[in-house]
XYZ file of C-alpha atoms in Angstrom:
279
model
C 124.000 165.648 90.234
C 122.913 165.442 93.839
C 119.152 165.999 94.314
C 117.860 168.260 97.025
C 116.813 165.758 99.701
C 116.376 168.236 102.533
C 113.080 167.982 104.357
C 111.131 170.473 106.439
C 108.420 169.685 108.948
C 104.897 170.741 108.030
C 103.773 173.564 110.292
C 100.469 175.327 110.705
C 100.402 178.819 109.247
C 99.917 181.265 112.094
C 97.725 184.342 111.895
C 99.764 187.555 111.771
C 100.189 189.291 115.106
C 99.936 193.066 114.786
C 101.257 193.842 118.259
C 104.525 195.749 118.615
C 107.760 193.855 119.288
C 109.121 193.933 122.812
C 112.610 195.073 121.765
C 112.339 197.558 118.882
C 115.435 198.411 116.877
C 116.846 201.909 116.897
C 116.379 203.605 113.515
C 117.033 207.042 112.095
C 113.507 207.653 110.866
C 110.608 206.662 113.065
C 107.741 209.087 113.714
C 107.536 210.376 117.262
C 105.477 208.102 119.451
C 105.881 205.094 117.143
C 107.981 201.952 117.385
C 109.543 200.631 114.193
C 108.509 197.177 113.048
C 110.062 195.460 110.014
C 108.188 192.745 108.136
C 108.657 190.856 104.870
C 105.900 190.379 102.293
C 105.902 187.324 100.010
C 103.514 186.018 97.369
C 100.642 183.848 98.555
C 102.446 181.008 96.772
C 104.884 181.021 99.707
C 102.248 181.001 102.440
C 103.970 178.137 104.270
C 106.927 180.461 104.878
C 104.700 183.281 106.159
C 104.561 182.105 109.751
C 104.344 184.152 112.911
C 104.578 187.925 112.802
C 107.698 188.667 110.746
C 106.601 187.425 107.304
C 103.191 188.123 105.752
C 101.649 187.032 102.492
C 100.580 189.734 100.081
C 96.894 188.984 100.720
C 97.328 189.097 104.500
C 99.208 192.387 104.390
C 96.683 194.032 102.069
C 93.862 192.861 104.333
C 95.555 194.369 107.382
C 96.191 197.615 105.527
C 92.586 197.849 104.357
C 91.248 197.093 107.839
C 93.321 199.825 109.475
C 94.772 197.302 111.917
C 98.341 198.355 111.250
C 97.576 202.025 111.768
C 96.018 201.261 115.165
C 98.927 199.119 116.374
C 101.144 201.991 117.518
C 103.947 200.778 115.258
C 105.633 202.315 112.254
C 105.644 199.406 109.815
C 108.458 198.991 107.282
C 107.687 196.459 104.545
C 110.506 194.571 102.801
C 109.952 192.618 99.585
C 110.433 188.862 99.516
C 109.954 186.577 96.528
C 106.928 186.450 94.250
C 105.900 190.117 94.570
C 105.818 191.709 91.124
C 105.441 195.274 89.881
C 101.644 195.243 89.964
C 101.676 193.904 93.533
C 104.149 196.584 94.540
C 101.945 199.293 93.060
C 98.980 197.982 95.078
C 101.068 197.952 98.241
C 102.417 201.419 97.604
C 98.890 202.765 97.134
C 97.701 201.028 100.317
C 100.669 202.412 102.253
C 99.763 205.870 101.026
C 96.357 205.466 102.667
C 97.874 204.402 105.991
C 98.476 207.925 107.220
C 102.239 207.420 107.328
C 102.125 204.376 109.608
C 103.336 201.984 106.872
C 106.064 202.488 104.282
C 108.020 200.355 101.838
C 111.662 199.815 102.755
C 112.832 200.053 99.144
C 110.120 200.944 96.626
C 112.609 200.576 93.777
C 112.998 196.855 94.521
C 109.735 195.836 92.862
C 110.313 198.309 90.036
C 113.499 196.506 88.978
C 111.998 194.218 86.390
C 113.363 190.733 85.690
C 115.586 190.322 82.662
C 113.869 189.943 79.253
C 113.192 186.246 78.548
C 115.596 186.193 75.585
C 118.535 187.031 77.876
C 118.133 183.703 79.711
C 116.761 181.719 76.745
C 113.208 181.415 78.080
C 109.927 182.086 76.290
C 107.677 183.224 79.146
C 108.564 186.174 81.424
C 107.287 184.431 84.565
C 109.959 181.760 84.110
C 112.831 184.250 84.281
C 114.657 183.955 87.622
C 117.094 186.861 87.343
C 116.950 190.635 87.666
C 119.682 193.255 87.538
C 122.292 191.173 85.719
C 125.655 192.899 86.116
C 129.082 191.925 84.779
C 131.864 194.248 85.992
C 134.077 192.205 83.663
C 133.135 189.449 81.190
C 134.321 186.634 83.487
C 132.247 187.779 86.472
C 128.477 188.085 86.642
C 125.987 188.713 89.427
C 122.195 189.027 89.522
C 119.311 189.176 91.960
C 117.173 186.082 92.316
C 113.611 186.961 91.303
C 110.999 184.206 91.595
C 107.629 184.934 90.010
C 104.674 183.415 91.847
C 103.686 181.590 88.644
C 107.136 180.305 87.719
C 106.905 176.870 86.122
C 109.120 175.340 88.819
C 106.985 176.423 91.799
C 103.492 175.847 90.404
C 103.227 172.178 91.366
C 105.796 171.344 93.995
C 105.457 170.742 97.730
C 108.471 172.205 99.498
C 107.534 173.097 103.048
C 108.951 176.534 103.802
C 112.047 176.486 101.590
C 112.401 177.011 97.847
C 113.101 173.728 96.103
C 116.525 172.870 94.783
C 115.430 172.757 91.133
C 114.937 176.547 91.282
C 118.563 176.933 92.360
C 119.745 174.732 89.490
C 117.702 176.689 86.945
C 118.912 180.028 88.344
C 122.505 178.840 87.935
C 121.764 177.789 84.364
C 120.220 181.180 83.671
C 123.138 183.163 85.116
C 125.526 181.336 82.772
C 123.350 182.158 79.764
C 122.797 185.755 80.884
C 126.537 186.193 81.348
C 127.132 184.966 77.813
C 124.355 187.068 76.261
C 125.218 190.322 78.062
C 129.000 190.194 78.525
C 130.368 187.910 75.789
C 127.810 187.736 72.988
C 128.121 191.450 71.976
C 131.714 190.831 70.854
C 130.764 187.995 68.489
C 129.416 188.084 64.916
C 125.616 188.301 64.563
C 123.708 185.080 65.100
C 121.841 183.140 67.764
C 123.420 180.625 70.121
C 122.068 177.736 72.178
C 123.460 176.457 75.479
C 124.514 172.807 75.742
C 125.381 171.526 79.215
C 128.102 168.916 79.624
C 128.588 168.651 83.380
C 127.190 170.112 86.605
C 128.905 169.323 89.913
C 126.413 170.668 92.433
C 126.505 170.961 96.207
C 123.642 172.137 98.412
C 124.864 173.733 101.636
C 121.764 175.309 103.170
C 118.083 176.003 102.591
C 116.971 178.738 100.204
C 113.977 180.703 101.481
C 111.678 183.104 99.564
C 113.722 186.124 100.638
C 116.149 188.245 98.600
C 119.123 186.286 97.276
C 121.845 186.627 94.662
C 123.250 184.348 91.973
C 126.887 184.600 90.881
C 129.002 183.138 88.100
C 132.747 183.185 87.556
C 134.146 181.850 84.284
C 137.377 180.093 85.234
C 138.222 178.674 81.812
C 137.054 179.324 78.258
C 137.830 178.287 74.698
C 136.681 180.898 72.175
C 138.728 179.770 69.186
C 135.720 178.393 67.262
C 133.037 181.036 67.035
C 130.404 178.407 66.297
C 131.278 176.308 69.370
C 132.402 178.259 72.441
C 133.352 176.286 75.546
C 133.203 177.456 79.169
C 133.894 176.201 82.666
C 132.366 178.279 85.443
C 131.779 178.220 89.173
C 128.394 179.470 90.325
C 126.900 180.221 93.719
C 123.566 181.085 95.280
C 123.876 183.344 98.325
C 121.325 184.661 100.793
C 122.185 187.180 103.527
C 125.799 186.124 103.769
C 125.055 182.398 103.609
C 126.190 180.267 100.711
C 123.133 178.211 99.832
C 124.608 176.198 96.962
C 127.648 176.064 94.702
C 128.282 174.360 91.386
C 131.017 173.784 88.871
C 129.490 173.863 85.395
C 130.936 172.924 82.014
C 128.905 174.058 79.034
C 129.106 175.185 75.436
C 127.373 177.936 73.526
C 126.833 176.613 70.006
C 125.660 178.546 66.964
C 121.944 177.886 66.468
C 122.287 176.631 62.902
C 124.919 174.117 63.927
C 122.981 172.824 66.924
C 119.805 172.517 64.828
C 121.631 170.297 62.334
C 123.248 168.194 65.052
C 120.008 167.767 66.967
C 118.060 166.776 63.840
C 120.639 164.122 62.999
C 120.620 162.729 66.537
C 116.802 162.794 66.622
C 116.657 160.732 63.417
C 119.168 158.279 64.884
C 117.129 157.927 68.063
C 113.932 157.326 66.091
C 115.571 154.640 63.936
C 117.051 152.969 67.014
C 113.611 152.829 68.637
C 111.579 151.748 65.623
C 114.256 149.606 64.030
């Protein structure tokens, strides 16, 4: 597996500029006398990405809303959701926008209301560690989901990345899409019982940076062996995409093994490892 070795230069976080852009975009709905301005809001966790005047942290945006600075700017502000903004944050923003006198609105209020998948769907225990929302399989072999990074996800709590999201998040999101595809599109057709994922091979290629903006994760099962219900084998191709760019791709070989069988196998291997170490 190739590690993410990409580096970004450390840059000073700039204070948000609330002046109007020089070349506003034409839009269907902008109040008379206002110029539309689009910005992205991200969790404070991604403050290094919130540079200049196009991306704001949640704290910075709430401060500007409370101060009335956006209302006085002469712009009609349209706020888009980046990564790390959860339902509670969205509710706070929506309430603050309601107090702005119509000068600020959310581009898609339903975005933050689309909750991440339940932890069991991706075989996690804590909801903040789920990286997927809106899992959809138009057919069992194809699956797609939104990337949803919680600000307290275990993979971003203690990692210096610069402005991009580290590669380990991409790898985990690809692992989760494979499990979610199994649990939502394949598992319902099997007899009752829990399964555990066992990964045999990941051939991973990073092609671009992933930033804390909306992104999607995709999985296509290209080969499967479902003859043994207690040991199902899959080969899939996965991809992370962001605004038309392919950020990373991977070929993954894995098995979904009945929980009772994997428990027995793991216990036997654990005993063997202990004896090999202690003699």
